[in-house]
Coordinates of C-alpha atoms in Angstrom, one line a residue:
Chain A
M216 CA 0.0 0.0 0.0
A217 CA 1.0 3.5 -0.6
T218 CA 1.7 4.7 2.9
D219 CA 3.6 7.8 2.4
T220 CA 3.6 9.6 5.7
A221 CA 3.9 13.2 5.1
P222 CA 5.8 15.1 7.9
T223 CA 3.3 15.7 10.7
V224 CA 1.9 19.1 10.5
L225 CA 1.0 21.2 13.5
R226 CA -1.8 20.0 15.7
R227 CA -4.5 22.3 16.6
S228 CA -5.9 20.5 19.6
R229 CA -5.6 17.1 21.3
E230 CA -8.9 15.8 20.0
D231 CA -8.4 16.7 16.3
D232 CA -5.7 15.6 14.0
A233 CA -4.0 17.8 11.4
V234 CA -6.9 17.9 9.1
G235 CA -9.5 18.4 11.8
R236 CA -10.8 14.9 12.2
K237 CA -12.1 13.8 15.5
R238 CA -9.8 11.2 17.1
W239 CA -12.4 9.7 19.2
A240 CA -14.2 8.6 16.0
T241 CA -11.4 6.3 14.9
P242 CA -12.7 3.2 16.6
L243 CA -16.1 3.8 15.1
W244 CA -14.6 4.1 11.6
N245 CA -12.5 1.1 12.2
T246 CA -15.6 -1.0 13.0
V247 CA -17.3 0.2 9.8
A248 CA -14.2 -0.6 7.8
L249 CA -13.9 -4.1 9.3
L250 CA -17.6 -4.7 8.5
F251 CA -17.0 -3.7 4.9
A252 CA -13.9 -6.0 4.7
L253 CA -16.1 -8.8 6.1
V254 CA -18.8 -8.4 3.5
M255 CA -16.2 -8.2 0.7
F256 CA -14.3 -11.3 1.9
F257 CA -17.4 -13.4 2.7
P258 CA -17.9 -14.8 -0.8
I259 CA -14.3 -16.0 -0.9
Y260 CA -14.6 -17.5 2.5
W261 CA -17.8 -19.2 1.4
M262 CA -16.1 -20.6 -1.7
V263 CA -13.2 -22.1 0.2
L264 CA -15.6 -23.4 3.0
T265 CA -17.8 -25.1 0.4
T266 CA -14.8 -26.9 -1.2
V267 CA -14.0 -28.7 2.1
K268 CA -17.5 -29.3 3.3
T269 CA -18.6 -32.9 3.6
G270 CA -21.5 -34.2 1.6
K271 CA -23.7 -34.1 4.7
D272 CA -22.9 -30.4 5.3
L273 CA -23.5 -29.5 1.6
L274 CA -26.9 -31.1 1.6
S275 CA -28.1 -29.7 5.0
V276 CA -31.1 -27.5 4.9
D277 CA -29.5 -24.8 6.9
P278 CA -26.1 -23.8 5.5
T279 CA -23.4 -24.3 8.1
F280 CA -21.0 -21.5 8.5
W281 CA -18.3 -23.7 10.0
P282 CA -17.2 -27.1 8.7
T283 CA -18.2 -30.0 10.9
G284 CA -15.7 -32.1 9.1
I285 CA -13.1 -31.7 6.4
S286 CA -13.6 -33.6 3.1
T287 CA -11.4 -33.7 0.0
A288 CA -14.1 -35.4 -2.1
S289 CA -14.9 -32.2 -4.0
F290 CA -11.2 -31.7 -5.1
Q291 CA -11.1 -35.4 -6.0
T292 CA -14.0 -34.8 -8.4
V293 CA -12.2 -31.9 -10.0
F294 CA -9.0 -33.8 -10.5
D295 CA -10.8 -36.8 -11.8
D296 CA -12.3 -34.8 -14.6
P297 CA -10.4 -35.8 -17.7
N298 CA -10.0 -32.3 -19.0
F299 CA -9.1 -30.3 -15.9
L300 CA -5.3 -30.7 -15.9
T301 CA -5.0 -30.5 -19.7
D302 CA -7.0 -27.2 -19.7
M303 CA -4.9 -25.8 -16.9
R304 CA -1.8 -26.6 -18.9
N305 CA -3.3 -25.0 -22.0
V306 CA -4.2 -21.7 -20.3
A307 CA -0.7 -21.6 -18.8
V308 CA 0.9 -22.0 -22.2
I309 CA -1.4 -19.4 -23.8
T310 CA -0.9 -16.9 -20.9
V311 CA 2.9 -17.2 -20.9
G312 CA 3.0 -16.8 -24.7
A313 CA 0.7 -13.8 -24.7
V314 CA 2.6 -12.1 -21.8
I315 CA 6.1 -12.6 -23.2
L316 CA 5.2 -11.5 -26.8
G317 CA 3.1 -8.6 -25.4
L318 CA 5.9 -7.4 -23.2
A319 CA 8.6 -7.7 -25.8
V320 CA 6.7 -5.9 -28.6
G321 CA 5.0 -3.4 -26.3
F322 CA 8.3 -2.4 -24.6
L323 CA 9.9 -1.5 -27.9
G324 CA 6.9 0.6 -28.7
A325 CA 6.9 2.3 -25.3
V326 CA 10.6 3.2 -25.6
S327 CA 9.9 4.7 -29.0
V328 CA 7.1 7.0 -27.9
A329 CA 8.8 7.9 -24.5
R330 CA 12.2 8.8 -25.9
F331 CA 11.7 10.0 -29.5
R332 CA 9.6 12.6 -31.1
F333 CA 8.6 11.6 -34.6
T334 CA 5.8 12.2 -37.1
G335 CA 2.9 10.0 -36.2
R336 CA 3.8 9.7 -32.6
N337 CA 0.7 11.3 -31.2
F338 CA -1.5 9.3 -33.5
F339 CA 0.2 6.1 -32.3
I340 CA -0.2 7.0 -28.7
A341 CA -3.9 7.9 -29.2
S342 CA -4.6 4.7 -31.0
M343 CA -3.1 2.7 -28.2
L344 CA -5.7 4.3 -25.9
V345 CA -8.7 4.0 -28.3
V346 CA -7.9 0.4 -29.2
Q347 CA -8.2 -0.6 -25.6
M348 CA -11.8 0.4 -25.7
V349 CA -12.9 -1.7 -28.6
P350 CA -15.0 -4.4 -26.9
L351 CA -13.3 -7.8 -27.4
I352 CA -16.5 -9.5 -27.9
S353 CA -17.2 -7.5 -31.0
L354 CA -14.0 -8.7 -32.6
V355 CA -14.5 -12.3 -31.9
I356 CA -16.5 -13.2 -35.0
P357 CA -14.1 -11.8 -37.6
M358 CA -11.2 -13.4 -35.6
F359 CA -13.0 -16.7 -35.8
F360 CA -13.2 -16.4 -39.6
I361 CA -9.6 -15.3 -40.0
L362 CA -8.1 -18.0 -37.8
K363 CA -10.2 -20.6 -39.6
N364 CA -8.8 -19.4 -42.9
I365 CA -5.2 -19.5 -41.8
G366 CA -5.5 -22.8 -40.0
L367 CA -5.0 -21.5 -36.5
Y368 CA -8.5 -22.1 -35.3
D369 CA -8.6 -24.4 -32.3
Q370 CA -4.9 -23.8 -31.7
A371 CA -3.2 -22.3 -28.7
F372 CA -1.1 -20.0 -31.0
G373 CA -4.2 -18.5 -32.6
V374 CA -5.5 -17.5 -29.1
I375 CA -2.0 -16.1 -28.2
L376 CA -2.2 -13.9 -31.3
A377 CA -5.7 -12.8 -30.4
Y378 CA -4.6 -11.8 -26.9
L379 CA -2.0 -9.5 -28.3
V380 CA -4.9 -7.2 -29.1
F381 CA -5.2 -6.2 -25.5
T382 CA -1.7 -6.9 -24.1
I383 CA 0.3 -4.8 -26.6
P384 CA -1.7 -1.5 -26.3
Y385 CA -1.8 -1.9 -22.5
V386 CA 2.0 -2.5 -22.3
V387 CA 2.8 0.5 -24.6
W388 CA 0.4 2.8 -22.7
T389 CA 1.6 1.8 -19.2
L390 CA 5.3 1.4 -19.8
R391 CA 5.4 4.7 -21.6
S392 CA 4.7 6.5 -18.3
F393 CA 7.4 4.4 -16.6
I394 CA 10.0 5.3 -19.1
V395 CA 9.0 8.9 -19.3
N396 CA 9.8 9.1 -15.6
I397 CA 13.4 8.0 -16.1
P398 CA 15.3 11.3 -16.2
K399 CA 16.6 12.0 -19.7
E400 CA 19.8 13.3 -18.1
L401 CA 20.7 9.7 -17.2
D402 CA 20.7 8.7 -20.9
E403 CA 22.6 11.8 -21.8
A404 CA 25.2 11.2 -19.0
A405 CA 25.7 7.7 -20.4
L406 CA 26.1 9.0 -23.9
V407 CA 28.6 11.7 -22.7
D408 CA 30.6 8.9 -20.9
G409 CA 31.0 7.1 -24.2
C410 CA 28.1 4.7 -24.3
T411 CA 26.5 4.1 -27.6
R412 CA 22.7 4.6 -27.9
W413 CA 22.3 0.9 -27.6
G414 CA 24.6 0.8 -24.6
A415 CA 22.6 3.6 -22.9
F416 CA 19.5 1.6 -23.6
M417 CA 20.9 -1.6 -22.1
R418 CA 22.5 0.0 -19.1
I419 CA 20.0 2.8 -18.2
I420 CA 16.5 2.3 -19.6
L421 CA 16.2 -1.4 -19.5
P422 CA 17.3 -1.9 -15.8
L423 CA 15.3 1.0 -14.6
T424 CA 12.2 -0.3 -16.4
V425 CA 12.3 -3.7 -14.8
P426 CA 9.8 -2.8 -12.1
G427 CA 7.4 -1.5 -14.8
L428 CA 7.9 -4.7 -16.9
I429 CA 7.0 -6.8 -13.9
T430 CA 3.9 -4.7 -13.1
T431 CA 2.6 -4.7 -16.6
G432 CA 3.5 -8.4 -17.0
V433 CA 1.5 -9.3 -13.9
F434 CA -1.5 -7.3 -15.3
C435 CA -1.3 -9.0 -18.7
W436 CA -0.9 -12.4 -17.0
I437 CA -4.1 -11.8 -15.1
Q438 CA -6.1 -10.6 -18.1
A439 CA -4.9 -13.4 -20.3
W440 CA -5.5 -16.1 -17.7
N441 CA -9.0 -14.8 -16.9
E442 CA -10.1 -14.1 -20.5
F443 CA -13.1 -16.1 -21.5
V444 CA -15.0 -15.0 -24.6
I445 CA -12.1 -15.3 -27.1
A446 CA -10.9 -18.6 -25.7
N447 CA -14.5 -20.0 -25.7
I448 CA -15.0 -19.2 -29.4
L449 CA -11.5 -19.8 -30.9
L450 CA -10.9 -23.1 -29.2
S451 CA -13.4 -25.9 -29.8
S452 CA -11.9 -29.2 -28.7
N453 CA -12.2 -30.2 -25.1
N454 CA -8.5 -30.8 -24.8
Q455 CA -7.5 -27.4 -26.3
Q456 CA -9.7 -25.2 -24.1
T457 CA -8.6 -22.9 -21.2
A458 CA -9.3 -23.3 -17.6
M459 CA -12.1 -20.7 -17.6
V460 CA -13.9 -22.4 -20.4
W461 CA -13.5 -25.7 -18.6
L462 CA -15.0 -24.2 -15.5
T463 CA -18.2 -23.0 -17.3
G464 CA -18.6 -26.3 -19.0
F465 CA -18.0 -28.2 -15.7
S466 CA -20.4 -26.2 -13.6
S467 CA -23.2 -26.3 -16.1
S468 CA -22.9 -30.0 -16.9
P469 CA -25.8 -32.2 -15.8
T470 CA -23.4 -34.3 -13.6
H471 CA -22.0 -31.3 -11.6
G472 CA -24.8 -28.7 -12.0
A473 CA -26.1 -29.2 -8.5
D474 CA -22.8 -30.3 -7.0
Y475 CA -21.7 -26.9 -5.6
G476 CA -18.9 -28.5 -3.6
S477 CA -16.9 -29.5 -6.7
Q478 CA -18.0 -26.4 -8.6
M479 CA -16.4 -24.3 -5.9
A480 CA -13.3 -26.6 -5.8
G481 CA -13.0 -26.1 -9.6
A482 CA -13.5 -22.3 -9.2
L483 CA -10.8 -22.1 -6.5
M484 CA -8.3 -24.2 -8.5
V485 CA -8.6 -22.1 -11.7
S486 CA -8.3 -18.9 -9.6
L487 CA -5.3 -20.0 -7.6
P488 CA -2.5 -19.0 -10.1
V489 CA -4.0 -15.5 -10.2
I490 CA -4.6 -15.2 -6.4
V491 CA -1.0 -16.3 -5.7
L492 CA 0.3 -13.8 -8.2
F493 CA -1.7 -11.0 -6.5
V494 CA -0.4 -12.0 -3.1
I495 CA 3.2 -12.0 -4.3
F496 CA 3.0 -8.8 -6.3
Q497 CA 0.5 -6.9 -4.2
R498 CA 2.6 -3.8 -3.9
R499 CA 3.5 -3.8 -7.6
V500 CA -0.1 -4.2 -8.6
T501 CA -1.1 -1.1 -6.6
S502 CA 1.9 0.9 -7.8
G503 CA 1.3 -0.1 -11.4
L504 CA -2.3 1.1 -11.0
T505 CA -1.1 4.5 -10.0
A506 CA 1.6 4.7 -12.6
G507 CA -0.5 3.7 -15.5
A508 CA -3.8 5.0 -14.4
V509 CA -3.6 8.0 -12.2
K510 CA -1.2 9.6 -14.5
G511 CA -3.5 9.0 -17.5
Chain B
M24 CA -8.6 23.1 -10.8
S25 CA -5.7 25.5 -10.7
V26 CA -3.6 23.0 -8.9
M27 CA -4.2 20.5 -11.6
E28 CA -3.5 22.8 -14.6
S29 CA -0.1 23.9 -13.5
D30 CA 1.1 20.3 -13.0
P31 CA -1.1 17.3 -13.3
M32 CA 0.8 15.0 -10.9
P33 CA 3.8 16.6 -9.2
V34 CA 5.2 13.3 -8.0
A35 CA 5.4 10.2 -10.1
A36 CA 3.7 7.1 -8.7
N37 CA 6.9 5.5 -7.8
G38 CA 7.8 8.4 -5.6
R39 CA 10.5 9.8 -7.8
P40 CA 10.1 13.5 -8.4
K41 CA 9.7 14.2 -12.1
A42 CA 12.3 15.9 -14.1
P43 CA 11.4 19.4 -15.3
K44 CA 9.2 19.3 -18.3
A45 CA 11.6 20.7 -20.9
A46 CA 14.1 18.1 -20.1
R47 CA 11.6 15.3 -20.5
K48 CA 10.7 16.1 -24.1
G49 CA 12.0 13.4 -26.3
V50 CA 14.7 14.0 -28.8
R51 CA 13.4 14.9 -32.2
V52 CA 15.5 12.8 -34.5
R53 CA 14.8 14.3 -37.9
G54 CA 14.7 11.7 -40.6
S55 CA 15.8 9.0 -38.2
F56 CA 14.3 5.6 -38.6
V57 CA 15.0 4.3 -35.1
P58 CA 11.6 5.2 -33.5
Y59 CA 9.8 3.6 -36.5
V60 CA 11.8 0.4 -36.2
L61 CA 10.8 0.3 -32.5
I62 CA 7.1 0.6 -33.1
A63 CA 7.1 -1.5 -36.3
P64 CA 6.4 -4.9 -34.5
A65 CA 3.5 -3.4 -32.5
V66 CA 2.1 -1.8 -35.6
V67 CA 2.4 -4.9 -37.8
I68 CA 0.8 -7.2 -35.2
L69 CA -2.0 -4.8 -34.4
L70 CA -2.8 -4.3 -38.0
T71 CA -3.1 -8.1 -38.4
V72 CA -5.0 -9.0 -35.3
L73 CA -7.0 -5.8 -34.8
A74 CA -7.3 -3.6 -37.9
Y75 CA -7.9 -6.5 -40.3
P76 CA -10.7 -8.1 -38.1
L77 CA -12.2 -4.6 -37.8
V78 CA -12.3 -4.2 -41.5
D79 CA -13.6 -7.7 -41.8
L80 CA -16.3 -6.8 -39.3
F81 CA -17.5 -4.0 -41.6
V82 CA -17.5 -6.1 -44.7
L83 CA -19.4 -8.8 -42.9
A84 CA -22.0 -6.3 -41.7
F85 CA -22.9 -5.5 -45.3
Q86 CA -23.2 -9.1 -46.4
N87 CA -25.7 -11.9 -45.9
V88 CA -23.7 -14.5 -44.0
N89 CA -26.5 -15.4 -41.7
D90 CA -26.3 -19.2 -41.6
Y91 CA -23.6 -21.8 -41.4
L92 CA -24.0 -22.7 -45.1
H93 CA -22.7 -19.4 -46.3
L94 CA -19.4 -20.1 -44.6
S95 CA -18.7 -23.2 -46.7
A96 CA -20.2 -21.9 -49.9
P97 CA -18.6 -18.5 -50.7
D98 CA -20.7 -18.2 -53.9
L99 CA -23.8 -17.6 -51.9
V100 CA -22.3 -14.6 -50.1
K101 CA -23.8 -11.3 -51.4
F102 CA -23.5 -7.7 -50.4
I103 CA -26.8 -6.5 -49.2
G104 CA -26.0 -2.9 -48.4
F105 CA -27.7 -1.5 -45.4
D106 CA -30.3 -4.2 -45.2
G107 CA -28.6 -5.7 -42.2
F108 CA -28.6 -2.4 -40.4
S109 CA -32.2 -1.7 -41.0
K110 CA -33.1 -5.2 -39.9
V111 CA -31.3 -4.8 -36.6
L112 CA -32.4 -1.3 -36.0
G113 CA -36.0 -2.4 -36.6
S114 CA -35.8 -5.3 -34.2
G115 CA -37.5 -5.0 -30.8
D116 CA -35.0 -7.5 -29.4
F117 CA -32.1 -5.2 -30.2
W118 CA -33.6 -2.1 -28.6
Q119 CA -34.6 -4.1 -25.6
S120 CA -30.9 -5.2 -25.2
V121 CA -29.8 -1.6 -25.6
Q122 CA -32.2 -0.4 -23.0
R123 CA -31.1 -3.2 -20.6
T124 CA -27.4 -2.4 -21.2
V125 CA -27.9 1.3 -20.6
L126 CA -29.9 0.8 -17.4
F127 CA -27.5 -1.8 -16.1
T128 CA -24.4 0.3 -16.9
L129 CA -25.8 3.4 -15.3
E130 CA -26.8 1.5 -12.2
V131 CA -23.5 -0.4 -11.8
V132 CA -21.2 2.5 -12.7
A133 CA -23.0 4.8 -10.3
A134 CA -23.0 2.3 -7.5
S135 CA -19.3 1.3 -8.0
I136 CA -18.0 4.8 -8.1
L137 CA -20.1 6.1 -5.2
I138 CA -19.3 3.1 -2.9
S139 CA -15.6 3.1 -3.7
L140 CA -15.4 6.8 -3.1
L141 CA -17.0 6.4 0.3
V142 CA -14.8 3.5 1.2
A143 CA -11.6 5.3 0.0
L144 CA -12.5 8.3 2.2
L145 CA -13.2 5.8 5.1
L146 CA -9.7 4.4 4.6
Q147 CA -8.2 7.8 5.2
R148 CA -9.5 7.9 8.8
I149 CA -9.0 4.4 10.1
S150 CA -6.0 2.9 12.0
K151 CA -3.3 1.3 10.0
W152 CA -4.1 -2.3 11.0
A153 CA -7.7 -1.8 9.9
K154 CA -6.5 -0.4 6.6
V155 CA -4.2 -3.3 6.0
T156 CA -7.2 -5.7 6.7
V157 CA -9.5 -3.9 4.2
V158 CA -6.8 -3.8 1.5
T159 CA -5.9 -7.4 2.0
A160 CA -9.6 -8.4 1.6
L161 CA -9.8 -6.2 -1.5
M162 CA -6.7 -7.8 -3.1
F163 CA -8.3 -11.3 -2.7
V164 CA -11.5 -10.1 -4.3
W165 CA -9.5 -8.4 -7.1
A166 CA -7.8 -11.6 -7.9
V167 CA -11.1 -13.5 -8.5
P168 CA -11.7 -14.0 -12.3
Q169 CA -15.0 -12.9 -13.7
I170 CA -16.1 -16.4 -14.6
V171 CA -15.4 -17.5 -11.1
T172 CA -17.3 -14.5 -9.7
G173 CA -20.3 -15.7 -11.7
T174 CA -20.0 -19.3 -10.5
L175 CA -19.6 -18.1 -7.0
F176 CA -22.6 -15.8 -6.9
K177 CA -24.7 -18.5 -8.6
W178 CA -24.0 -20.5 -5.4
L179 CA -24.5 -17.7 -3.0
F180 CA -27.9 -16.9 -4.5
A181 CA -28.9 -20.5 -5.2
N182 CA -32.5 -21.4 -4.4
T183 CA -31.5 -24.6 -2.7
G184 CA -28.8 -24.3 0.0
G185 CA -28.0 -20.7 -1.0
V186 CA -26.7 -18.6 1.9
V187 CA -28.4 -15.4 0.8
D188 CA -31.8 -17.0 0.9
Y189 CA -31.0 -18.4 4.3
W190 CA -30.1 -14.9 5.6
F191 CA -33.4 -13.5 4.3
Y192 CA -35.2 -16.4 6.0
L193 CA -33.3 -15.7 9.3
A194 CA -34.1 -12.0 9.0
T195 CA -37.8 -12.3 8.1
G196 CA -38.7 -15.7 9.6
D197 CA -40.6 -16.3 6.3
Q198 CA -40.1 -19.9 5.1
G199 CA -40.8 -18.8 1.5
W200 CA -37.4 -17.1 1.4
R201 CA -35.6 -20.5 1.8
T202 CA -36.4 -21.4 -1.8
H203 CA -36.6 -18.0 -3.3
D204 CA -35.4 -18.1 -6.9
W205 CA -33.5 -14.9 -7.6
F206 CA -33.2 -15.7 -11.3
A207 CA -36.8 -16.6 -12.1
D208 CA -37.5 -12.9 -12.8
P209 CA -34.7 -11.6 -15.0
N210 CA -35.1 -8.1 -13.7
Q211 CA -34.3 -9.3 -10.2
G212 CA -31.5 -11.5 -11.6
L213 CA -29.9 -8.9 -13.7
Y214 CA -30.4 -5.7 -11.8
I215 CA -29.8 -7.2 -8.4
V216 CA -27.7 -10.4 -8.5
V217 CA -25.6 -9.6 -11.6
A218 CA -25.2 -6.0 -10.5
I219 CA -24.0 -7.1 -7.1
A220 CA -21.5 -9.5 -8.6
V221 CA -20.1 -6.9 -11.0
V222 CA -19.9 -4.2 -8.3
W223 CA -18.2 -6.6 -5.9
G224 CA -15.6 -7.4 -8.5
A225 CA -15.1 -3.7 -9.5
L226 CA -14.6 -2.3 -6.0
P227 CA -11.0 -3.3 -5.3
F228 CA -9.6 -1.5 -8.4
L229 CA -11.6 1.6 -7.7
V230 CA -11.1 1.8 -4.0
I231 CA -7.4 1.3 -4.2
G232 CA -7.1 3.7 -7.1
I233 CA -9.1 6.4 -5.4
N234 CA -7.2 5.8 -2.2
A235 CA -3.9 6.2 -4.0
A236 CA -5.2 9.4 -5.5
L237 CA -6.2 10.7 -2.1
T238 CA -2.7 10.2 -0.7
Q239 CA -1.6 12.8 -3.3
V240 CA -3.8 15.5 -1.7
P241 CA -1.5 17.8 0.2
K242 CA -2.5 17.7 3.9
E243 CA -1.4 21.4 4.3
L244 CA -4.0 22.5 1.8
V245 CA -6.8 20.7 3.5
E246 CA -5.7 22.2 6.8
A247 CA -5.4 25.6 5.3
S248 CA -8.9 25.4 3.9
K249 CA -10.2 24.4 7.4
L250 CA -8.4 27.3 9.0
D251 CA -10.1 29.5 6.4
G252 CA -13.4 28.3 7.7
A253 CA -14.4 25.7 5.1
N254 CA -16.5 22.9 6.4
G255 CA -15.9 19.2 5.6
W256 CA -17.9 19.2 2.4
E257 CA -16.5 22.5 1.1
S258 CA -12.9 21.4 1.7
F259 CA -13.7 18.1 0.0
R260 CA -15.3 19.8 -2.9
H261 CA -12.6 22.5 -3.5
V262 CA -9.4 20.8 -2.3
V263 CA -9.7 17.1 -2.4
L264 CA -12.0 16.6 -5.4
P265 CA -9.8 18.5 -7.9
V266 CA -6.8 16.3 -7.0
I267 CA -8.6 13.0 -7.3
K268 CA -10.6 14.0 -10.3
P269 CA -8.3 12.5 -13.0
F270 CA -8.6 9.1 -11.4
L271 CA -12.4 9.5 -10.9
V272 CA -12.7 10.3 -14.6
L273 CA -10.5 7.3 -15.5
G274 CA -12.3 5.0 -13.1
T275 CA -15.7 6.1 -14.4
A276 CA -14.6 5.6 -18.0
L277 CA -13.1 2.1 -17.3
S278 CA -16.2 1.1 -15.3
F279 CA -18.3 2.2 -18.2
I280 CA -16.3 0.2 -20.7
W281 CA -16.4 -2.9 -18.5
D282 CA -20.0 -2.8 -17.5
F283 CA -21.3 -1.9 -21.0
Q284 CA -19.8 -5.1 -22.4
V285 CA -20.5 -7.3 -19.4
F286 CA -20.6 -10.9 -20.4
G287 CA -18.6 -13.4 -18.4
Q288 CA -20.5 -12.9 -15.1
I289 CA -23.9 -13.3 -16.7
W290 CA -22.7 -16.3 -18.7
A291 CA -21.5 -18.1 -15.7
L292 CA -24.4 -17.1 -13.5
R293 CA -26.9 -18.4 -16.0
D294 CA -25.1 -21.7 -16.7
N295 CA -23.9 -20.8 -20.3
A296 CA -27.5 -20.2 -21.4
P297 CA -28.8 -16.8 -20.4
E298 CA -32.5 -16.4 -20.8
P299 CA -33.8 -13.6 -23.1
G300 CA -34.3 -11.3 -20.1
Y301 CA -30.6 -11.4 -19.5
R302 CA -29.7 -10.3 -23.0
V303 CA -27.5 -7.2 -22.6
L304 CA -25.7 -6.2 -25.7
G305 CA -22.7 -8.5 -25.1
V306 CA -24.9 -11.5 -24.6
Y307 CA -27.2 -10.6 -27.4
L308 CA -24.4 -10.3 -30.0
Y309 CA -22.9 -13.6 -28.8
Q310 CA -26.1 -15.5 -29.0
E311 CA -27.0 -14.0 -32.4
G312 CA -23.6 -14.6 -33.8
L313 CA -22.4 -17.9 -32.5
G314 CA -25.5 -19.4 -31.1
S315 CA -27.7 -18.8 -34.1
S316 CA -24.9 -18.4 -36.8
H317 CA -26.3 -15.0 -37.8
Y318 CA -22.8 -13.7 -38.4
S319 CA -23.7 -10.7 -40.4
T320 CA -26.4 -9.6 -38.0
S321 CA -24.0 -10.0 -35.1
A322 CA -21.4 -7.9 -37.0
V323 CA -24.0 -5.2 -37.3
V324 CA -24.7 -5.3 -33.6
S325 CA -21.0 -5.2 -32.9
I326 CA -20.5 -2.1 -34.9
L327 CA -23.5 -0.4 -33.3
M328 CA -22.1 -1.4 -29.9
I329 CA -18.7 0.1 -30.7
L330 CA -20.3 3.3 -31.9
L331 CA -22.5 3.6 -28.8
M332 CA -19.4 3.2 -26.6
L333 CA -17.3 5.6 -28.6
A334 CA -20.0 8.2 -28.5
V335 CA -19.8 8.2 -24.7
L336 CA -16.0 7.8 -24.5
V337 CA -15.1 10.6 -26.9
F338 CA -15.1 13.1 -24.1
Y339 CA -12.9 10.9 -22.0
I340 CA -10.4 10.2 -24.8
R341 CA -10.0 13.8 -25.6
Q342 CA -9.2 14.6 -21.9
V343 CA -6.6 11.8 -21.6
I344 CA -4.9 12.8 -24.8
K345 CA -4.7 16.4 -23.6
M346 CA -3.1 15.1 -20.4
G347 CA -0.7 12.8 -22.3
D348 CA 0.5 15.7 -24.4
Q349 CA 1.9 17.4 -21.3
D350 CA 4.5 14.7 -20.9

């Protein structure tokens, strides 16, 4: 979290803090905030609780808010599903491909608009913004035709290409503000000290952009992993689909439609890679948000 | 606004003070090919995967590819001019979806922005440990994929064993609540359950973003306004709001984009087969295009959807580009 503590300014009275807030009210606000956190977190608690509930608890008329026993049967059902692991592997391959390609191509574009002025620059920047607003769902039908024609329909690589539609503009747009914030003087100092342009890039811009690359990479990862519409349409075979497509199929199937225990176990499993990433990169996610977004 | 106009964001997000503006202007390399080489891969790929499909979308919209047969027999494909458009614009189903989408978007955007603003302001006045707790909860919510959100809320609002029904039963003592079906009436399902699911998923980004913007508000200014006799609302209106306005604009625009094309949550909540009452534009164009193989009709709907969105977003785009020019 951004916890920048500005130097304390003078206090006007014991009861009020610097900006005139009543100190006695803090416990009250804390309670309200905790209630909010509870409401927000409850669905996730409920998901996890449901996955470990025993059959008896799942079927009880009154929902139980605490497990009376732990059961792994729901997870067993998920892992027994023939397509679960294959589809998890597929989405991992597609995500890694889309992130790496998106970062590589987007980074070059970002360097170009952050460090050079050239004809067409403003147009390029503006289109990177506008393009992010085109609803993906509207592109899906022509994409379906095109991939069919070039033989990439129902192939992981076709979906990776399709995902570049949102990863590249996002990376260019966000990394641009990271690179703009690297003082130009650093490049110039390197050039004065005898670096070539390429050397200055490798020694100054690239290392200083690593935090930005990680942040944008995490965001792209999450978007690609969670994407549903494109994957659902461009992949048709059961053993080519992604984890999200698998989940919708699994939880609407006649066999598992009423089995909320294994639906929640499946839901938890397909979200885990993203949740873990969020926990690891929590600070980067928030700083990336402010870098890319607040700045505009 | 005067604070904003002189310098949109005095300190970069990573805490480094920005270099003076003149020094940050890029070098203008006259006649140099370097910048063009650098953007070339991005341009080529986006032309292939974005511009070409967009062109294709327009071509499709003026053709008659409205059944699967036309895919395998190109001879049958004909240009039909604006017939596709007049068909869609004359269809009651289409206008109903537009109406649903607009209502849903207004409701959800307003609720998301308002709640997140209140929560972000709340975060400013609570103890550090409480703040850490809230932010941690938000990070978990943020990490939940849309499809999972849909599956999860389907279970929370289920009419057998659903916890929400149980709470209503506990609160009212009415046995009828135990088996209340939230989805039987699409209005209830869409404007209550789907809306709650979407707002729940949108809050983390908005709360954390607004909170980050609030930390940029100089405390001295707030204090000065208080000393000058401003009350809480006045100092919020004239000191805090101008500073967080860029993020509020961005957050509103992004929420609009996301909610206007909402699809995944509805799809998962309704078990891959949303009933007609759940047809917002995204669902409508999906079911027309791929469910019924009306590819051309669906292309027309896509184009109309893009135009509707752009009409709203033009103001936002202009503002962002103006801000971007100051770099």
